[in-house]
CSV table of C-alpha atoms in Angstrom, one decimal:
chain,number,residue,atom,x,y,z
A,93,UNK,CA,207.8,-98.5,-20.2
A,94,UNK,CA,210.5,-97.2,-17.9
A,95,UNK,CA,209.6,-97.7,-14.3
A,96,UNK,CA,208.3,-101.3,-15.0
A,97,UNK,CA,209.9,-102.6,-18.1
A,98,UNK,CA,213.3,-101.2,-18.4
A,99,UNK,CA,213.7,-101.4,-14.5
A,100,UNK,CA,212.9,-105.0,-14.9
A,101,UNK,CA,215.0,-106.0,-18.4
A,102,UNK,CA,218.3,-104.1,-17.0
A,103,UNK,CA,218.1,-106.1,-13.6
A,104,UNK,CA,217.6,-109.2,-15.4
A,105,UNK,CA,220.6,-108.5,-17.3
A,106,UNK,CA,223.1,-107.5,-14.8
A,107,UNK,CA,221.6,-110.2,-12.4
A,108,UNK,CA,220.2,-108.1,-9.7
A,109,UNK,CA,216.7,-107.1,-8.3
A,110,UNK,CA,215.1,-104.2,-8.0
A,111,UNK,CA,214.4,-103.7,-4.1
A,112,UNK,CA,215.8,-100.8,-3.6
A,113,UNK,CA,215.6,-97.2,-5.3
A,114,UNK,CA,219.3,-97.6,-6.9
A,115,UNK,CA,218.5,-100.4,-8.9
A,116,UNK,CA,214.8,-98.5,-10.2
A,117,UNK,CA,214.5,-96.2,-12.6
A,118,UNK,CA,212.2,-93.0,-12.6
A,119,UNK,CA,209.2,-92.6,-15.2
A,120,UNK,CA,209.8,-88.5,-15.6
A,121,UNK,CA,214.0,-88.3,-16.8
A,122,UNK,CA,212.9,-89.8,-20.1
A,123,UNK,CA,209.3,-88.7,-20.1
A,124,UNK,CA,210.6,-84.9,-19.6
A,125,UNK,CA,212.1,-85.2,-23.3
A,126,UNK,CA,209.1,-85.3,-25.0
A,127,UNK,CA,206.1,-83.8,-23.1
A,128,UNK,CA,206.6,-80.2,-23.6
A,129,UNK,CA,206.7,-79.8,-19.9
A,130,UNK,CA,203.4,-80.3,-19.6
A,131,UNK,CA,201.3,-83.5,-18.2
A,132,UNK,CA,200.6,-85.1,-21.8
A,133,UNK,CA,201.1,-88.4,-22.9
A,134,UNK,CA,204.1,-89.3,-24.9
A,135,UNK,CA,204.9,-92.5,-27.0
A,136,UNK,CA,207.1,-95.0,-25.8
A,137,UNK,CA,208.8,-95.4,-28.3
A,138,UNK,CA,210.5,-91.7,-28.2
A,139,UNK,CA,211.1,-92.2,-24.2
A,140,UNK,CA,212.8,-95.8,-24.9
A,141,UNK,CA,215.3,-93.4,-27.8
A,142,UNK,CA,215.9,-91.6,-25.1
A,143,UNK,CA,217.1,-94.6,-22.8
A,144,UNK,CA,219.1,-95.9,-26.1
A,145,UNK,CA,220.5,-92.6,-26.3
A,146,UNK,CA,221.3,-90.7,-22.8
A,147,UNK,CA,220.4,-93.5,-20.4
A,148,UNK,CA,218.4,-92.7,-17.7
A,149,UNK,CA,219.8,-92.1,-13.9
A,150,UNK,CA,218.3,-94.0,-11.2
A,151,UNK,CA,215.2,-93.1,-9.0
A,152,UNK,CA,217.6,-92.4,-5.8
A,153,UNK,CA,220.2,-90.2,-8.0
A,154,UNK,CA,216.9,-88.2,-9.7
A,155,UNK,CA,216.0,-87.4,-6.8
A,156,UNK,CA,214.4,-90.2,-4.2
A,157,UNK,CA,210.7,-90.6,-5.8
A,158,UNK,CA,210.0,-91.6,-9.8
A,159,UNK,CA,208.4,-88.1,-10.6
A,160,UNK,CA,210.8,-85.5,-8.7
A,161,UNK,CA,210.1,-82.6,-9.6
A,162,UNK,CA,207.2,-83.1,-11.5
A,163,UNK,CA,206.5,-82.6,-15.4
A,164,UNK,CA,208.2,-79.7,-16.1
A,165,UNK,CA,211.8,-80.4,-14.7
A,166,UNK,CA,214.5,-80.0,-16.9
A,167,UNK,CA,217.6,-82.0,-15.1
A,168,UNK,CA,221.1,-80.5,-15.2
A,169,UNK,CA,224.6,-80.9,-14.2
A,170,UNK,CA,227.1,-83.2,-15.4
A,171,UNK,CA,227.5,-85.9,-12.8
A,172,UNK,CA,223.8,-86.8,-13.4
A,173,UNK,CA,223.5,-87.0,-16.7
A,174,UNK,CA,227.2,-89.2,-16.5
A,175,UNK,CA,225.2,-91.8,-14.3
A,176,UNK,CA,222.4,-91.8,-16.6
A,177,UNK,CA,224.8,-92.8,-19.0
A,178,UNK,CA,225.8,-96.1,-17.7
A,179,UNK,CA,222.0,-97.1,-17.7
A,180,UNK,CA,221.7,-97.6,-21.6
A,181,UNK,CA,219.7,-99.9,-24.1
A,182,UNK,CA,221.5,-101.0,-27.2
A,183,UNK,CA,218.6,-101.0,-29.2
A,184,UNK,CA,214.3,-102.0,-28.8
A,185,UNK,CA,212.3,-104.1,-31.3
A,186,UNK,CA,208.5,-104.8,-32.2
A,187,UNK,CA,206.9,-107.4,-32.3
A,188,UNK,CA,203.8,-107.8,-34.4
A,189,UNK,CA,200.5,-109.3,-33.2
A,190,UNK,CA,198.0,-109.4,-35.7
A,191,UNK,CA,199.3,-113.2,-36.7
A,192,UNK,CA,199.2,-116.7,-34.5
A,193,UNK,CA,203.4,-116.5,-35.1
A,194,UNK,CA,203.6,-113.3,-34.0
A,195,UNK,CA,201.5,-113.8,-30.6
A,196,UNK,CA,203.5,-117.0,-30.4
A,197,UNK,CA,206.8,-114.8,-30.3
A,198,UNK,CA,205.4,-112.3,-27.6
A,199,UNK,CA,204.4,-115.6,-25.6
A,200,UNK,CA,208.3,-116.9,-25.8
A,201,UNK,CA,209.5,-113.6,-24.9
A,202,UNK,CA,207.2,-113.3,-22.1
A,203,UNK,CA,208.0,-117.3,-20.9
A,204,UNK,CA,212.2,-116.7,-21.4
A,205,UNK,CA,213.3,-113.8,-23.5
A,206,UNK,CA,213.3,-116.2,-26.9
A,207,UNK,CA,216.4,-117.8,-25.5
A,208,UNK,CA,215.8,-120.2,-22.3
A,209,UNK,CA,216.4,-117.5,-20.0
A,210,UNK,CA,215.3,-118.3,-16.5
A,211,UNK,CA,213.4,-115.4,-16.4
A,212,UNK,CA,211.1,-114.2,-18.9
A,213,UNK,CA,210.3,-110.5,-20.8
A,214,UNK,CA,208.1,-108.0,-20.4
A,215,UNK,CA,206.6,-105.4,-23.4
A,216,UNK,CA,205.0,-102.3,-23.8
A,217,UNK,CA,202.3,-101.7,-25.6
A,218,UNK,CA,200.4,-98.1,-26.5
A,219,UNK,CA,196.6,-97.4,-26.1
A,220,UNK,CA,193.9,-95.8,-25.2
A,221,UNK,CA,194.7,-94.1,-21.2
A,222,UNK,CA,193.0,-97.0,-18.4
A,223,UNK,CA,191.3,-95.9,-16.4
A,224,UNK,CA,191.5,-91.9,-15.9
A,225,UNK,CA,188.2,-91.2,-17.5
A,226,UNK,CA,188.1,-94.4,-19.7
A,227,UNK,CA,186.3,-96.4,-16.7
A,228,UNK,CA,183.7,-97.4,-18.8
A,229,UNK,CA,185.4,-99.7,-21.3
A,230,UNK,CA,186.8,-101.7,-17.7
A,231,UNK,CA,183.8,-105.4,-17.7
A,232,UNK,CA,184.5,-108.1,-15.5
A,233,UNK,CA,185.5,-111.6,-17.1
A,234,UNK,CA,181.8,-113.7,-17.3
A,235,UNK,CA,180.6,-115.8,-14.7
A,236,UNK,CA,181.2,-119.7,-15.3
A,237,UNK,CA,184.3,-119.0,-17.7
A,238,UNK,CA,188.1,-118.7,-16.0
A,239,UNK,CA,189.0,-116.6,-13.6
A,240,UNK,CA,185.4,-114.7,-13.5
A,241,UNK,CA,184.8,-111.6,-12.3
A,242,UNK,CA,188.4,-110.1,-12.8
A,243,UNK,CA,188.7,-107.1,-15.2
A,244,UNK,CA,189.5,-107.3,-18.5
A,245,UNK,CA,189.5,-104.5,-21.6
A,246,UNK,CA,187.1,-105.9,-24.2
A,247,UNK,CA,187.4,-102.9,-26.7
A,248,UNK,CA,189.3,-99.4,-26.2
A,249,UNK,CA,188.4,-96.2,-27.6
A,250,UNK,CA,189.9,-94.4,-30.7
A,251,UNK,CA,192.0,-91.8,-29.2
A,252,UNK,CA,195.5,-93.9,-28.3
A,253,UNK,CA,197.5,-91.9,-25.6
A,254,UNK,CA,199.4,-93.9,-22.6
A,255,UNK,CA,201.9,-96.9,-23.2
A,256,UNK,CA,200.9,-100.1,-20.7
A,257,UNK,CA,203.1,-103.1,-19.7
A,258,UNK,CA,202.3,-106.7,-20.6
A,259,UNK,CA,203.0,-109.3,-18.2
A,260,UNK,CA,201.8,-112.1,-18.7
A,261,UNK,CA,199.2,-114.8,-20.7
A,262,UNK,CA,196.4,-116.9,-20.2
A,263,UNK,CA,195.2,-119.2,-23.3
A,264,UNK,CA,191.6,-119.9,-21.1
A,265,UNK,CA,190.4,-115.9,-20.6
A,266,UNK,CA,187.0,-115.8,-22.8
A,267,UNK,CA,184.8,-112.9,-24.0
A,268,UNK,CA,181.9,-113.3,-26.0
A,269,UNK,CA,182.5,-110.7,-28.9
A,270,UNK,CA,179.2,-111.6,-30.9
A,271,UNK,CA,176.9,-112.4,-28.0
A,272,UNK,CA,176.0,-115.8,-29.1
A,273,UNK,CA,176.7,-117.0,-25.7
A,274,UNK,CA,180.0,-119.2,-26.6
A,275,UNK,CA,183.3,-118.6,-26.8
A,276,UNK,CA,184.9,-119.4,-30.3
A,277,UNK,CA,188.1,-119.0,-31.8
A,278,UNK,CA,187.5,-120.9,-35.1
A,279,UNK,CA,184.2,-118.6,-36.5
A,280,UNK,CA,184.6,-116.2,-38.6
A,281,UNK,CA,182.9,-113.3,-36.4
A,282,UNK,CA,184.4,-110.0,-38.2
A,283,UNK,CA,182.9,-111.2,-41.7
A,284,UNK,CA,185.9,-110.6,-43.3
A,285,UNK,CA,186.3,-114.2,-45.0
A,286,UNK,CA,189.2,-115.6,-43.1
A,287,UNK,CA,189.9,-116.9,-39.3
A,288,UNK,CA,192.4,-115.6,-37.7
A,289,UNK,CA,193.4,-113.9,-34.3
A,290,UNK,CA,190.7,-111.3,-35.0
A,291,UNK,CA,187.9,-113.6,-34.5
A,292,UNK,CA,189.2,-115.4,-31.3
A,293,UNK,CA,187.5,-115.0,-28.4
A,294,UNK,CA,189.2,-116.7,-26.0
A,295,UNK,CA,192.8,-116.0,-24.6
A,296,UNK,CA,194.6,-113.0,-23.1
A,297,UNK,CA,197.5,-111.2,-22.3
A,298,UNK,CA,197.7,-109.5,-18.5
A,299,UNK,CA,198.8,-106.1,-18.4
A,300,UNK,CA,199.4,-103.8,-15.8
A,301,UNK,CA,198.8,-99.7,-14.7
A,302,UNK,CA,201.4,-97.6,-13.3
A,303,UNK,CA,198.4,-96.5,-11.3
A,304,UNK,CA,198.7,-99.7,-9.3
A,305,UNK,CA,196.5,-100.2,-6.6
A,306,UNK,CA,193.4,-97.7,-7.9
A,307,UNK,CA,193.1,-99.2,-10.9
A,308,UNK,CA,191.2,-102.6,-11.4
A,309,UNK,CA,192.6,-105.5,-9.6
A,310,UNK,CA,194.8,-104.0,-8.2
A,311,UNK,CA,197.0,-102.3,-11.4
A,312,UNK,CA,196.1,-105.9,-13.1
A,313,UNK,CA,193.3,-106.1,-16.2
A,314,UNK,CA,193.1,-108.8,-19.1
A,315,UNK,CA,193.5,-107.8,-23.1
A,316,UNK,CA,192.4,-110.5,-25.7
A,317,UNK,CA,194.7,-111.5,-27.9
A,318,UNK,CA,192.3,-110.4,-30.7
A,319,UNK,CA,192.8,-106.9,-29.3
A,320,UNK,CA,196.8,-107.0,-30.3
A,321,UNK,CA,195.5,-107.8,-33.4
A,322,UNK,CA,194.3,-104.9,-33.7
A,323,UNK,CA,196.3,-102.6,-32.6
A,324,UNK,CA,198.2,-100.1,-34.9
């Protein structure tokens, strides 16, 4: 949420890029709030209170790399904490995704920020930690359907522990939820007497790791849309 997202948004607001270390913004400032000082996941939404509230410095003026001082560090000293300041979000929202409208929403902020921006939006959402130990629920997109063979996350387990940044869509990503061997998205596959985003099986959003290059193509993996659905 912070080294992708919020390094992102704030250049695309100031009208800068991010290709160098003052103009990125380290994962462990904000994430040091909340984890106890211990290697736990935290939500995103109490590291992005911390951006609204204290800022966050940048990834040279914490210290050169985005984890300095690893887990545990507790940041002092006035100077740094005044630079963090000027690095500030005014306020984050939610956007709901267990409707058509509301995937349509993400899509426009993705595309251009819901307002004809020339660049688009990217989003966080919170899940189940991929991969770390949760290799198993990675499957490679079917064989004669789009973009085959790249990975996508079908289903994720119970336990919800590491945010993940969304990127991107792709209307033509298919996954056969009921095995019949086509991909549908006007059946009613969850029984539950309607149609709706929860039985589509085709379309995707593209999110990526901050484990970059060791996780699936390289820090890239597709979520159906009927996931967000059903996500808390």
């Amino acid at each position: 949420s912070i080294v992708y997202t919020f390094s992102y948004e704030i250049n695309c607001r100031r009208g800068t890029n991010n290709d160098n270390f003052n103009r990125r913004y380290p994962s462990h400032f904000a994430w040091n709030f909340c984890n106890g000082g211990a290697s736990t996941g935290v939500s995103f939404m109490d590291t992005w209170e911390v951006i609204r509230t204290a800022g966050t410095p940048n990834v040279s003026d914490w210290g050169g790399w985005y984890s300095t001082g690893g887990p545990a560090r507790w940041a002092s000293g006035y100077n740094l904490y005044y630079k963090a300041m000027q690095n500030r979000i005014v306020e984050f929202l939610a956007i709901p995704t267990d409707s058509e409208e509301g995937l349509l929403t993400l899509k426009h902020w993705l595309d251009n920020h819901l307002c004809d921006d020339e660049h688009g939006g990217l989003a966080n959402f919170y899940s189940t930690h991929v991969p770390n130990g949760n290799e198993e629920m990675l499957r490679q997109i079917p064989e004669g359907t789009p973009h085959a063979g790249m990975w996508i996350v079908p289903n994720f387990k119970s336990n919800v522990n590491h945010s993940q940044t969304i990127l991107g869509y792709n209307d033509s990503i298919c996954w056969d939820y009921n095995g019949d061997g086509m991909y549908t998205n006007d059946r009613d596959l969850n029984s539950d007497g309607v149609v709706d985003i929860r039985d589509w099986e085709v379309g995707a959003v593209i999110f990526c790791n901050s484990f970059g290059t060791g996780f699936a193509n390289h820090g890239y993996c597709y979520l159906p849309y009927r996931k967000l659905a059903e996500l808390p």
